[in-house]
PDB file of C-alpha atoms in Angstrom:
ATOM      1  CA  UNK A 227     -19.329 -14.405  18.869  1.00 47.00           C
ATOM      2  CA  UNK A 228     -17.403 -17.460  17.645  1.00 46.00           C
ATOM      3  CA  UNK A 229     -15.324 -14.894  15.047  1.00 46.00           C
ATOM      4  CA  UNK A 230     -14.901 -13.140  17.278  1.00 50.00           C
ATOM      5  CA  UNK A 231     -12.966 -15.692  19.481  1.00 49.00           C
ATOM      6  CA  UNK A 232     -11.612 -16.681  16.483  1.00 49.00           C
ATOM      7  CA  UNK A 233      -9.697 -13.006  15.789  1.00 51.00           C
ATOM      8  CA  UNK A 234      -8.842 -12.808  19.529  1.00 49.00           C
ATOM      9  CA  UNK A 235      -6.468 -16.338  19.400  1.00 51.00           C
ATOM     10  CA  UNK A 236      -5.100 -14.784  16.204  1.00 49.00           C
ATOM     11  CA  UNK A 237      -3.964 -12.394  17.817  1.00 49.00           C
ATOM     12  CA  UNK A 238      -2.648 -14.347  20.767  1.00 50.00           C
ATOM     13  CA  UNK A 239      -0.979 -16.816  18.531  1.00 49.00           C
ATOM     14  CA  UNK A 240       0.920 -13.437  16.750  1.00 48.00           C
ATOM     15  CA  UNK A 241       1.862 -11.762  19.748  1.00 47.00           C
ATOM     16  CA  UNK A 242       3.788 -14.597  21.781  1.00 47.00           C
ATOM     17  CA  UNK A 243       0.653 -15.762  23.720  1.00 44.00           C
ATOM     18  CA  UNK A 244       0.320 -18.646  21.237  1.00 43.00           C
ATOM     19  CA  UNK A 245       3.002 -21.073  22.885  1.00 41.00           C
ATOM     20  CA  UNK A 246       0.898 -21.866  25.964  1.00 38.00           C
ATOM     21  CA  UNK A 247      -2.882 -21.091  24.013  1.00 39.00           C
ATOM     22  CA  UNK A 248      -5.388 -21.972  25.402  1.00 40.00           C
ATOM     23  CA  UNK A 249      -3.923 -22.287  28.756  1.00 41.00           C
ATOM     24  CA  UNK A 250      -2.600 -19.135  28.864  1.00 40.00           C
ATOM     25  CA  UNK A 251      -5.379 -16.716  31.158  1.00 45.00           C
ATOM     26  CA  UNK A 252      -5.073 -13.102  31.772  1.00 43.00           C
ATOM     27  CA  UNK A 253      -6.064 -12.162  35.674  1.00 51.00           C
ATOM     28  CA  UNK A 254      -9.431 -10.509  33.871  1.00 49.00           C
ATOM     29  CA  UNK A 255     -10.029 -12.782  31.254  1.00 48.00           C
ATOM     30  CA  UNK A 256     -13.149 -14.301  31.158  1.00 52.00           C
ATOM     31  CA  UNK A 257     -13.383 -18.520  31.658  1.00 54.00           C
ATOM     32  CA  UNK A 258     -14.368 -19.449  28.135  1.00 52.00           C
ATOM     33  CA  UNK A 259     -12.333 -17.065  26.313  1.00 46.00           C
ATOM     34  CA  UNK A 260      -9.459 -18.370  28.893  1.00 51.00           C
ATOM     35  CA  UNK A 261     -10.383 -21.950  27.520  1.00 55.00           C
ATOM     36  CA  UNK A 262     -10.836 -21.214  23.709  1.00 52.00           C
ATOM     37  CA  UNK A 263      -9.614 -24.006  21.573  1.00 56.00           C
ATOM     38  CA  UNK A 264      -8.615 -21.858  18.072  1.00 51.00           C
ATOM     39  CA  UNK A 265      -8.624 -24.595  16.014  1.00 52.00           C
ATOM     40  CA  UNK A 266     -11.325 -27.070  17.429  1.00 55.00           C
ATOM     41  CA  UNK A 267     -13.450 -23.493  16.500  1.00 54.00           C
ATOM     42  CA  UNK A 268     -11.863 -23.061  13.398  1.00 53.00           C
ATOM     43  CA  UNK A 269     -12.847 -26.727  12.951  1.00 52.00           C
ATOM     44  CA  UNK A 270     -16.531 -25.748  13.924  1.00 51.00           C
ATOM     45  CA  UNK A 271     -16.462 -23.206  11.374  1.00 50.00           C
ATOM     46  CA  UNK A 272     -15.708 -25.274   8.759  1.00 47.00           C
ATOM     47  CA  UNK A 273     -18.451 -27.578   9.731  1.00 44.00           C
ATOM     48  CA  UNK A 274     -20.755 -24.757   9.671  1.00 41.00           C
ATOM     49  CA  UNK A 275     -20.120 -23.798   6.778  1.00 44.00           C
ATOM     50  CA  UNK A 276     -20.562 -27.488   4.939  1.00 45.00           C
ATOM     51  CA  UNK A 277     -16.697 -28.123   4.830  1.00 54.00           C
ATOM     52  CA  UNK A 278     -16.430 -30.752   6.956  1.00 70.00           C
ATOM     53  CA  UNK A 279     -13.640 -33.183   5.325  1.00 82.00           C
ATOM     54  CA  UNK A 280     -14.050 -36.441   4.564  1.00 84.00           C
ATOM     55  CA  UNK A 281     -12.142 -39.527   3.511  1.00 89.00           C
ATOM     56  CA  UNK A 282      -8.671 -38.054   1.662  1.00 91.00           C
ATOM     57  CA  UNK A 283      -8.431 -39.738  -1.333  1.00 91.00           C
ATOM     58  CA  UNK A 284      -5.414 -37.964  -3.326  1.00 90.00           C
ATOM     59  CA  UNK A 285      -6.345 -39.450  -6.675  1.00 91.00           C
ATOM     60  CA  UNK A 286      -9.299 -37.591  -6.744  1.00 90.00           C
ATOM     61  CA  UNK A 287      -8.102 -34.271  -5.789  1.00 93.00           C
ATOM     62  CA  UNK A 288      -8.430 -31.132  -8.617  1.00 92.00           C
ATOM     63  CA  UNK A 289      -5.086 -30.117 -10.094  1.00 92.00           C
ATOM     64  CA  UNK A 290      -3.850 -26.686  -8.610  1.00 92.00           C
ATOM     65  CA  UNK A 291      -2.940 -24.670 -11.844  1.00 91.00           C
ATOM     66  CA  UNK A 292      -1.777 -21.317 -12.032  1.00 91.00           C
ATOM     67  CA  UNK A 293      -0.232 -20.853  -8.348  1.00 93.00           C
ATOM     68  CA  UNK A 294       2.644 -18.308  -8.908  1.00 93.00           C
ATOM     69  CA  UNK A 295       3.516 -18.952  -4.653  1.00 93.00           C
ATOM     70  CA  UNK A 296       3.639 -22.784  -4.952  1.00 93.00           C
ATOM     71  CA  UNK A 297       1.447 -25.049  -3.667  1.00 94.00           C
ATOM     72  CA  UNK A 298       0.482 -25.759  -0.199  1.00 94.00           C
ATOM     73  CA  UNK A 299      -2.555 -28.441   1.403  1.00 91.00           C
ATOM     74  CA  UNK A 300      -6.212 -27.544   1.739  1.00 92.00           C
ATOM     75  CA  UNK A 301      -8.246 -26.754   4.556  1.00 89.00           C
ATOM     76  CA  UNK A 302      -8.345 -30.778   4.860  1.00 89.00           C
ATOM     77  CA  UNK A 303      -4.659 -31.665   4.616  1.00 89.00           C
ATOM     78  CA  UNK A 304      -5.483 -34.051   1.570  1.00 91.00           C
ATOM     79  CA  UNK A 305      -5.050 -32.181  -1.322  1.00 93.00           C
ATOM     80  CA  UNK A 306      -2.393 -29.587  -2.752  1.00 94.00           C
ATOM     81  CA  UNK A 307      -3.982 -26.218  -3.401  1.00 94.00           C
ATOM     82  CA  UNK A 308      -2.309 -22.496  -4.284  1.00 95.00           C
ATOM     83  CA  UNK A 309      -0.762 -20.574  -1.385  1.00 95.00           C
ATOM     84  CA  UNK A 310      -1.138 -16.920  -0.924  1.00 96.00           C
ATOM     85  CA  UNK A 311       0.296 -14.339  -2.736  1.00 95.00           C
ATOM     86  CA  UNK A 312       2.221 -11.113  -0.614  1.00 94.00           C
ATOM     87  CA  UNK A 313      -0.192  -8.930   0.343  1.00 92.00           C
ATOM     88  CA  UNK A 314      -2.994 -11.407   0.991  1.00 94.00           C
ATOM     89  CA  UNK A 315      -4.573 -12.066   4.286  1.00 94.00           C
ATOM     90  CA  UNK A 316      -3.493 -15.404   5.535  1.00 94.00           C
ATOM     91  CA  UNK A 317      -3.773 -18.011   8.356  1.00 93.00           C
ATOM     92  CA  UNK A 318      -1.084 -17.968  11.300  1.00 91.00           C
ATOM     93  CA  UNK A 319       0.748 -21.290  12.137  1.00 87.00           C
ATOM     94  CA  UNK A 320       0.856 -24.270  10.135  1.00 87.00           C
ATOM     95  CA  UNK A 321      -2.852 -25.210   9.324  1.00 87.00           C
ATOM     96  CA  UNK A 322      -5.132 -23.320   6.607  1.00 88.00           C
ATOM     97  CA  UNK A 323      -8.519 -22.941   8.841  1.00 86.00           C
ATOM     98  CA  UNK A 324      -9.444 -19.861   7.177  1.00 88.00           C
ATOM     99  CA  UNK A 325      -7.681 -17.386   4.440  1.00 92.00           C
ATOM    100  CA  UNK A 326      -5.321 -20.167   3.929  1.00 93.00           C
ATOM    101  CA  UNK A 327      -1.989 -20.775   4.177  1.00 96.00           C
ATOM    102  CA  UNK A 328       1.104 -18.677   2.669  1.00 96.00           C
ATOM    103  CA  UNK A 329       2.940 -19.739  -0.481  1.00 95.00           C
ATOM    104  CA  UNK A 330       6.810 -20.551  -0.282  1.00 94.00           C
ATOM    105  CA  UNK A 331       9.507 -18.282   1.014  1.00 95.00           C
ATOM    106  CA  UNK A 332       6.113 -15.966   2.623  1.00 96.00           C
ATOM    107  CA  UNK A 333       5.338 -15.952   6.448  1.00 95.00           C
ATOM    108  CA  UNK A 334       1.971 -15.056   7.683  1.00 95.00           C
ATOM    109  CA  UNK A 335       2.258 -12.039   9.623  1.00 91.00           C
ATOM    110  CA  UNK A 336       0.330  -9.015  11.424  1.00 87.00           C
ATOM    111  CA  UNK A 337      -0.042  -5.901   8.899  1.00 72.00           C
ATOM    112  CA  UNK A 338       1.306  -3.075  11.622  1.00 62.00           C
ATOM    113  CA  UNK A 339      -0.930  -0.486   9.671  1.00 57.00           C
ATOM    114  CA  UNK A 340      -4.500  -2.542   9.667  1.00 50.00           C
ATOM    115  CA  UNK A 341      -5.950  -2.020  13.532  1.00 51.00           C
ATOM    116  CA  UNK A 342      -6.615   2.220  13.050  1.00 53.00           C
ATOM    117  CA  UNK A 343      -9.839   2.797  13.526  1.00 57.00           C
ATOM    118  CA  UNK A 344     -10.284   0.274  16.460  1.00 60.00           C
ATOM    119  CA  UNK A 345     -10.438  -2.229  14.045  1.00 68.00           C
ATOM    120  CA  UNK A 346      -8.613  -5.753  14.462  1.00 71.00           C
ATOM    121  CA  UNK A 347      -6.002  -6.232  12.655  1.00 78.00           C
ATOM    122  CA  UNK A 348      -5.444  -8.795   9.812  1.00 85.00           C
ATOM    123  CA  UNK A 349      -2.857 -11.046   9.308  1.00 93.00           C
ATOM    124  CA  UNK A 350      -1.020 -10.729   5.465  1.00 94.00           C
ATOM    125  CA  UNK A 351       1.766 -12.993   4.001  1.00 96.00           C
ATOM    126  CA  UNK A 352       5.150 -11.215   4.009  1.00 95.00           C
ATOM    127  CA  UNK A 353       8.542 -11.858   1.572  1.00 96.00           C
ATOM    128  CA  UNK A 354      11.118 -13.318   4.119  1.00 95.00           C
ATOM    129  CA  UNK A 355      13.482 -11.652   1.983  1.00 92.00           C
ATOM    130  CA  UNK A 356      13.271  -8.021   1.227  1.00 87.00           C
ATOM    131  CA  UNK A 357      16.299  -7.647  -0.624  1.00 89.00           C
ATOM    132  CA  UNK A 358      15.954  -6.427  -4.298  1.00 89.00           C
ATOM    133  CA  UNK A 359      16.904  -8.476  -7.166  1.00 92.00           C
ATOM    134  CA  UNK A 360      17.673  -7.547 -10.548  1.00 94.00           C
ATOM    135  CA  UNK A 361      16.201  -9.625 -12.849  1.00 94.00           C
ATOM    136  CA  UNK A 362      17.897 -10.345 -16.844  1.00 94.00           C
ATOM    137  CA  UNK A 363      14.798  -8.472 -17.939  1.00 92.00           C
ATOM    138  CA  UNK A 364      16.145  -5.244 -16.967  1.00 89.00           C
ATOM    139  CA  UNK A 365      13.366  -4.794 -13.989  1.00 88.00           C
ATOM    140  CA  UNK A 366      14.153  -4.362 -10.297  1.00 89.00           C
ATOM    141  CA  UNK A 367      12.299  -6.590  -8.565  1.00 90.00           C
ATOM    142  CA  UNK A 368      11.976  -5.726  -4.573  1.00 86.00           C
ATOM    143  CA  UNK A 369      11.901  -9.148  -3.165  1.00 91.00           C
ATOM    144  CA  UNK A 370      12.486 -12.192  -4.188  1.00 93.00           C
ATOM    145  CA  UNK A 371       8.540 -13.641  -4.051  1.00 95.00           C
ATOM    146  CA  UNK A 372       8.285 -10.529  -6.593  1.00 93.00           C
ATOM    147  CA  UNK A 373      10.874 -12.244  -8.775  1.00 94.00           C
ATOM    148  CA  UNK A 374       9.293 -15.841  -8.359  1.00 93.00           C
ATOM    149  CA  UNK A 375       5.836 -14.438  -9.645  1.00 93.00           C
ATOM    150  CA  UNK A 376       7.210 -13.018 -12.450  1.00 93.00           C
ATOM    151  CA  UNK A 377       9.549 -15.596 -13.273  1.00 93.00           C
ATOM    152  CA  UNK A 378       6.396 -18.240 -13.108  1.00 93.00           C
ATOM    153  CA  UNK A 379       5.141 -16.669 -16.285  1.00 91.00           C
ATOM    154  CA  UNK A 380       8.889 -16.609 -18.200  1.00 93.00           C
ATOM    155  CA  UNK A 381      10.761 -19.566 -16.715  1.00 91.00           C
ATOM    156  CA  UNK A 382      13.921 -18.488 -18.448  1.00 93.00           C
ATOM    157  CA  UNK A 383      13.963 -15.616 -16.575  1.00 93.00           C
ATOM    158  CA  UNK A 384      17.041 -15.287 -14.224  1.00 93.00           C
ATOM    159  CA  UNK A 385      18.588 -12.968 -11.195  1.00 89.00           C
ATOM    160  CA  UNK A 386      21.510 -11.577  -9.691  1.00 91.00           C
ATOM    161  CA  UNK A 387      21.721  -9.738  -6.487  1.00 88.00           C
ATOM    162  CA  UNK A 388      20.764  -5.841  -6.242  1.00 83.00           C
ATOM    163  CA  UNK A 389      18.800  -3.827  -7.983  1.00 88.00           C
ATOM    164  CA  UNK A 390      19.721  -2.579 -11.756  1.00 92.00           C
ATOM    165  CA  UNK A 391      20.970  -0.018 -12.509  1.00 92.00           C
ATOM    166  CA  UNK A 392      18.722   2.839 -13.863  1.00 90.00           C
ATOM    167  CA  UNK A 393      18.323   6.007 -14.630  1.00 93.00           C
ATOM    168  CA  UNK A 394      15.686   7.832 -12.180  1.00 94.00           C
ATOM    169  CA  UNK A 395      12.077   6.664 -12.343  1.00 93.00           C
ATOM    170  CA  UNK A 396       9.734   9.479 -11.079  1.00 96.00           C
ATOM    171  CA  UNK A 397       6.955   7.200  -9.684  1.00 94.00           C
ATOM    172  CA  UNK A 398       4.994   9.999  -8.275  1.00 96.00           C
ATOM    173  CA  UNK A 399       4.997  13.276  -9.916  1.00 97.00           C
ATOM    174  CA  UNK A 400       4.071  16.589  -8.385  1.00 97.00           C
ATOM    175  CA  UNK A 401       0.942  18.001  -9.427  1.00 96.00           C
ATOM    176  CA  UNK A 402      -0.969  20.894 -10.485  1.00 96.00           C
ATOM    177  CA  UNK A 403      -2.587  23.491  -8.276  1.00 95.00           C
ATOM    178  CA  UNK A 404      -4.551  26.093  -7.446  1.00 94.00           C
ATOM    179  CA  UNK A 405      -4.754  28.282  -4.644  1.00 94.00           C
ATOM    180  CA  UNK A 406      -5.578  31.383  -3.218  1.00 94.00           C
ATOM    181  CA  UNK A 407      -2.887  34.335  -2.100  1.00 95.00           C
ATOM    182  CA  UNK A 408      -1.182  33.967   1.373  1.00 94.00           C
ATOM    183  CA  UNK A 409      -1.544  30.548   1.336  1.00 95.00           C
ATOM    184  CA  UNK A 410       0.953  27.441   1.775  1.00 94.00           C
ATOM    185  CA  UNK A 411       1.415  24.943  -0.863  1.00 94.00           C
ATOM    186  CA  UNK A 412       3.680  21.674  -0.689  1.00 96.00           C
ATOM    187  CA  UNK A 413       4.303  19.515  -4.279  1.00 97.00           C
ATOM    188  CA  UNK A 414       5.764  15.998  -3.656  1.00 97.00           C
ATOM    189  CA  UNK A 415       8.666  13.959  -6.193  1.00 97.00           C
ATOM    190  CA  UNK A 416       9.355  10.736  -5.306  1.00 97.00           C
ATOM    191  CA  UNK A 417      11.574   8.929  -7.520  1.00 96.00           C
ATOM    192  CA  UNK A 418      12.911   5.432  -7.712  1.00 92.00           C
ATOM    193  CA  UNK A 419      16.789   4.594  -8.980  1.00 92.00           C
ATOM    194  CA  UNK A 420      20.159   2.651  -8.268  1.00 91.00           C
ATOM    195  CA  UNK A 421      22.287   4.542  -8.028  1.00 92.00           C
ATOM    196  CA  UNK A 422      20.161   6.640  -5.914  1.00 91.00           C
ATOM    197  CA  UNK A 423      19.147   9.656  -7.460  1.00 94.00           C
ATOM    198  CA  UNK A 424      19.510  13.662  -6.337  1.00 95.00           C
ATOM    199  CA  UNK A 425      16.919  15.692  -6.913  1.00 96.00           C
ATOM    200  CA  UNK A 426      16.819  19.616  -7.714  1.00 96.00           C
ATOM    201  CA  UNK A 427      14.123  21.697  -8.187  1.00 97.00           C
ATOM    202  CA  UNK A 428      13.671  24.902 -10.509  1.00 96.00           C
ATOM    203  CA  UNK A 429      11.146  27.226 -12.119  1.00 94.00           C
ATOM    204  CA  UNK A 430       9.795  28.214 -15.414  1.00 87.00           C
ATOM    205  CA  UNK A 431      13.383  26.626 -17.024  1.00 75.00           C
ATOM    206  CA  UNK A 432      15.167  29.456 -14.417  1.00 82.00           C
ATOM    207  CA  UNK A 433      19.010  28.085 -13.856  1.00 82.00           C
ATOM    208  CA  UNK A 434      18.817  28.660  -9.906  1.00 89.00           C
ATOM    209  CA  UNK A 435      18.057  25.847  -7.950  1.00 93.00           C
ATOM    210  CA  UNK A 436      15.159  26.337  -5.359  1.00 95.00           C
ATOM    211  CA  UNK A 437      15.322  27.443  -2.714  1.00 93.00           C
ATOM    212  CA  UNK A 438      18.230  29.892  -3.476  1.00 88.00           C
ATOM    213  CA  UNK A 439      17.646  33.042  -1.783  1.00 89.00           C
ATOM    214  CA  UNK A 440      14.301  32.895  -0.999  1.00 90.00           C
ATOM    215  CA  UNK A 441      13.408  32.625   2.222  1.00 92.00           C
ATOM    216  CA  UNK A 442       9.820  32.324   1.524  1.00 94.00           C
ATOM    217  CA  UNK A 443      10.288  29.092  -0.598  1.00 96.00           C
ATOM    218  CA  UNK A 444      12.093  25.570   1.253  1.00 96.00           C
ATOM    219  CA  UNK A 445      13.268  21.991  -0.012  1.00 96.00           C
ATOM    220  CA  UNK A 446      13.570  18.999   1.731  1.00 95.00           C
ATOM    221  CA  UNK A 447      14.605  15.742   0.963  1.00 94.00           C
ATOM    222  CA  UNK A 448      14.632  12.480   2.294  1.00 94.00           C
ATOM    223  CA  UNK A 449      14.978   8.437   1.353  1.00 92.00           C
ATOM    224  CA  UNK A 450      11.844   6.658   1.264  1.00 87.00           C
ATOM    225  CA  UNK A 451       9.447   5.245   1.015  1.00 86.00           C
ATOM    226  CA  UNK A 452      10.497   2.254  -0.431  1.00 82.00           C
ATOM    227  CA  UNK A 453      14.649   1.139  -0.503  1.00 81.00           C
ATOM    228  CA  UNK A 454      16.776   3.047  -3.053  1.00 87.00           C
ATOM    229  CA  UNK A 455      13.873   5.859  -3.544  1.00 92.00           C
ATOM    230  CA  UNK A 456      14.084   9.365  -2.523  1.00 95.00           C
ATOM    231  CA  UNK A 457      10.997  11.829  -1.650  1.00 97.00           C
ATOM    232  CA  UNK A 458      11.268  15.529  -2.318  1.00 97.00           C
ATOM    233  CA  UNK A 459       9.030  17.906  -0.888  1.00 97.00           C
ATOM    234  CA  UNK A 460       8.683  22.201  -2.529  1.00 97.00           C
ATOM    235  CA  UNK A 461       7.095  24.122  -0.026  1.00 97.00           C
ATOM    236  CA  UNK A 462       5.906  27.414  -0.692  1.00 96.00           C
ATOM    237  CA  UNK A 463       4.816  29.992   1.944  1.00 96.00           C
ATOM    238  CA  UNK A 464       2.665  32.899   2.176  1.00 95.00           C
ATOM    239  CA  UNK A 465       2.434  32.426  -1.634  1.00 95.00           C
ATOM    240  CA  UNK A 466       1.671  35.695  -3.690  1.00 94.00           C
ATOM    241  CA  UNK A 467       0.968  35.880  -7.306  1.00 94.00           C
ATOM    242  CA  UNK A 468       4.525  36.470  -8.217  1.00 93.00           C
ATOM    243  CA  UNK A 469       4.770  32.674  -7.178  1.00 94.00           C
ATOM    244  CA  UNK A 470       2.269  31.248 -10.131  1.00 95.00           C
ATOM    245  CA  UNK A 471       4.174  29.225 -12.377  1.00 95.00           C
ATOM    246  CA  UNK A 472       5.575  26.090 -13.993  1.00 96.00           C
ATOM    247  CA  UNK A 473       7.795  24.011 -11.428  1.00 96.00           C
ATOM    248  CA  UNK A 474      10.147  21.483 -12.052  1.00 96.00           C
ATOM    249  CA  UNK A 475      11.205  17.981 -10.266  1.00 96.00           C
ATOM    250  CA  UNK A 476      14.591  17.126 -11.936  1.00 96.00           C
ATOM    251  CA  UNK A 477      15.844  13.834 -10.505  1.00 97.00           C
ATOM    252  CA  UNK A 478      20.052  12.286 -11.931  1.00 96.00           C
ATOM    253  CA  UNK A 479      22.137  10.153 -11.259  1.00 95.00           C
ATOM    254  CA  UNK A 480      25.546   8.743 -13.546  1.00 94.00           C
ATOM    255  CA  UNK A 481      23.021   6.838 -15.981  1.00 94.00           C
ATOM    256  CA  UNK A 482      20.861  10.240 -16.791  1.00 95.00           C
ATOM    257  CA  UNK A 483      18.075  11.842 -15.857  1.00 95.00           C
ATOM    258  CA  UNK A 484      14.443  12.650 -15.643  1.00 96.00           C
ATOM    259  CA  UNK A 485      11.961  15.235 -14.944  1.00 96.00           C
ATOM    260  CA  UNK A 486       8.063  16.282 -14.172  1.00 97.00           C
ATOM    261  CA  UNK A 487       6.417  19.443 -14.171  1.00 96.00           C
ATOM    262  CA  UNK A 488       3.522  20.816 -12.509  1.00 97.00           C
ATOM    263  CA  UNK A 489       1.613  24.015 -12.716  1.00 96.00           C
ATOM    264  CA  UNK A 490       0.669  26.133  -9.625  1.00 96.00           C
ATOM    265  CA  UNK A 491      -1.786  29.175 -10.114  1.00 95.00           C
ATOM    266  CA  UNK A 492      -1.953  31.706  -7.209  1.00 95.00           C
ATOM    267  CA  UNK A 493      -5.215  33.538  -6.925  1.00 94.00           C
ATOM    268  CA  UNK A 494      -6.440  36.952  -5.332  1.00 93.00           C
ATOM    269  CA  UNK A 495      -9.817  35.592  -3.704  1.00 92.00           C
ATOM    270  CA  UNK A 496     -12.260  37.128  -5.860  1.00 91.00           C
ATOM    271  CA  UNK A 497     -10.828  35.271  -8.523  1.00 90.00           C
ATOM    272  CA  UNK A 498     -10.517  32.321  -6.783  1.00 91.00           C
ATOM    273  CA  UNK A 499     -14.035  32.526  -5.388  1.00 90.00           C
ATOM    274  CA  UNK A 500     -14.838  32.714  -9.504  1.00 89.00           C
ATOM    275  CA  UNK A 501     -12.379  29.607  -9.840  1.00 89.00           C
ATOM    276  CA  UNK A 502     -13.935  27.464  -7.639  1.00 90.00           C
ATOM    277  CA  UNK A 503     -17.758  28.158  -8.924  1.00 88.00           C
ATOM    278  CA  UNK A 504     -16.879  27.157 -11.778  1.00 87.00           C
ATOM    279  CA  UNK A 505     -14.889  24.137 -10.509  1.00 84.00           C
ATOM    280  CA  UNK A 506     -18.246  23.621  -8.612  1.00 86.00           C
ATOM    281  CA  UNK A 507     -19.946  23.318 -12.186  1.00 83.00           C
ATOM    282  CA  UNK A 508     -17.784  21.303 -14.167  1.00 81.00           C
ATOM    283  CA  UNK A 509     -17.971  18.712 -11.147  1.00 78.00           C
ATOM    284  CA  UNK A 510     -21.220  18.433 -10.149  1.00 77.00           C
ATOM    285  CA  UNK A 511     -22.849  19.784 -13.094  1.00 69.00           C
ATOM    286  CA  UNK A 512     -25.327  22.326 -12.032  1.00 58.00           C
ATOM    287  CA  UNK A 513     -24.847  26.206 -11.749  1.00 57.00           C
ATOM    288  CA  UNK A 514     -25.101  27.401  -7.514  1.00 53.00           C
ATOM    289  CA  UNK A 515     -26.031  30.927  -8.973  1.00 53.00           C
ATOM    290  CA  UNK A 516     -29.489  29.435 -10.316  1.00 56.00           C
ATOM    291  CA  UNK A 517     -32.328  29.965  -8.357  1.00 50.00           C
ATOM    292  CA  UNK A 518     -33.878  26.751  -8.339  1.00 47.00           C
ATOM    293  CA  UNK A 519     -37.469  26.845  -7.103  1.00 51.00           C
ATOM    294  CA  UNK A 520     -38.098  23.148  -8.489  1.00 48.00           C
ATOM    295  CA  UNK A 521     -39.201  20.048  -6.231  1.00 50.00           C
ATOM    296  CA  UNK A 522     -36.472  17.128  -6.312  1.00 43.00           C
ATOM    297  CA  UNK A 523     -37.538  13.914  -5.455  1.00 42.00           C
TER     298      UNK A 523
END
């Protein structure tokens, strides 16, 4: 019950309710949720859980090694410890009660995609900046507390502003597949470079560039996910037989460019019925055409 309190004035404290919390009280809220003191129960927690502080006495606090976000103060406010990383689930506001606090140039924030499910969500530290840096290493770093981590392992490391320049990094490929006749298949390219990259699509090394003519076969493009990357999407309907072959994701730009192949095999369904028995085998490892008469315990 008290965690749950606990995840409740989180999410107060997040939303805007936290300048007047506790004394903030919905018309239906109950009286001792209305009254919850977040950190006098964070506080209790601790206790709980045999971390009550005592006397600070900085001399004989452990050195924080290793922190690649800085350092920030314990759950105590006596000694230094290391903050969060990006990506890690944090405390909101200014005192480390629980997942602790965020390192330098992070902010603790609600993760928009946690909460499906009807679960609550959980707050994560978050880059203030989300500019991308290029770093005299050669690699694109996305934020800056991307940069800091790696330059906290090679101090000489240095940055100017943007991205570098590249040529096109397919980060995820399209793969192979297998399918049956009259059926609609989709293979993905998403590729990362600066100056952002085009991408074309062809088959078994034919000069036309999908779609062409055909107005069974359709390309779209678009940027994302990430800044400066582009998602391309093959989509092939009502495929027939004629359609099995070796595709290609070619992605340029003024530096060069790159490419990735994947396989698709169309299938009448007898064959694919055969396909996917033996599929069946190779994963699991027994036979379904056996008669098996044995007792498994």
């Amino acid at each position: 019950m008290l965690w749950d309190k606990v995840m409740f004035a989180l999410i107060a404290l997040n939303s805007g309710i936290g300048k007047s919390f506790p004394n903030y009280k919905y018309d239906d809220m109950d009286d001792d949720l209305a009254s919850f003191d977040y950190y006098k129960a964070m506080d209790e927690l601790d206790y709980r859980n045999g971390t009550e502080c005592e006397e600070c006495v900085p001399e004989l606090c452990p050195e924080a090694k290793g922190c690649r976000a800085g350092l920030v103060q314990d759950s105590c406010g006596c000694c230094m410890e290391c903050g969060n990383l990006e990506g890690q689930s944090c405390d909101l506001g200014e005192r480390n009660v629980y997942f602790g606090l965020c390192g330098s140039d992070l902010e603790c924030k609600f993760d928009g995609s946690d909460g499906d499910g009807g679960e609550l969500p959980e707050p994560q530290c978050v880059c203030v900046s989300q500019e991308p840096l290029c770093g005299s290493d050669g690699q694109t770093y996305m934020n800056l507390c991307k940069f800091k981590e790696a330059a906290f392992l090679n101090p000489v490391l240095n940055v100017s502003d943007g991205p570098c320049k590249t040529v096109p990094i397919i980060k995820v490929p399209p793969h192979n597949q297998v399918n049956v006749t009259g059926s609609s298949m989709v293979f993905l390219c998403e590729v990362f470079a600066y100056p952002m990259a085009l991408v074309e699509w062809r088959k078994d090394g034919n000069d036309v560039i999908l779609p062409g003519d055909d107005p069974h076969i359709s390309v779209q493009s678009r940027g994302g996910p990430q800044k400066y990357e582009l998602s391309s999407w093959l989509q092939i309907e009502d495929a027939s037989q004629m359609d099995s072959g070796t595709y290609r994701c070619i992605a340029h730009n003024e530096l060069g460019n790159v490419s990735a192949t994947a396989v698709l095999g169309v299938l009448p369904p007898d064959e694919m019925s055969a396909y996917l028995k033996e599929k069946m085998k190779e994963m699991f490892g027994f036979d379904q055409s056996r008669d098996y008469d044995e007792d498994y315990y």
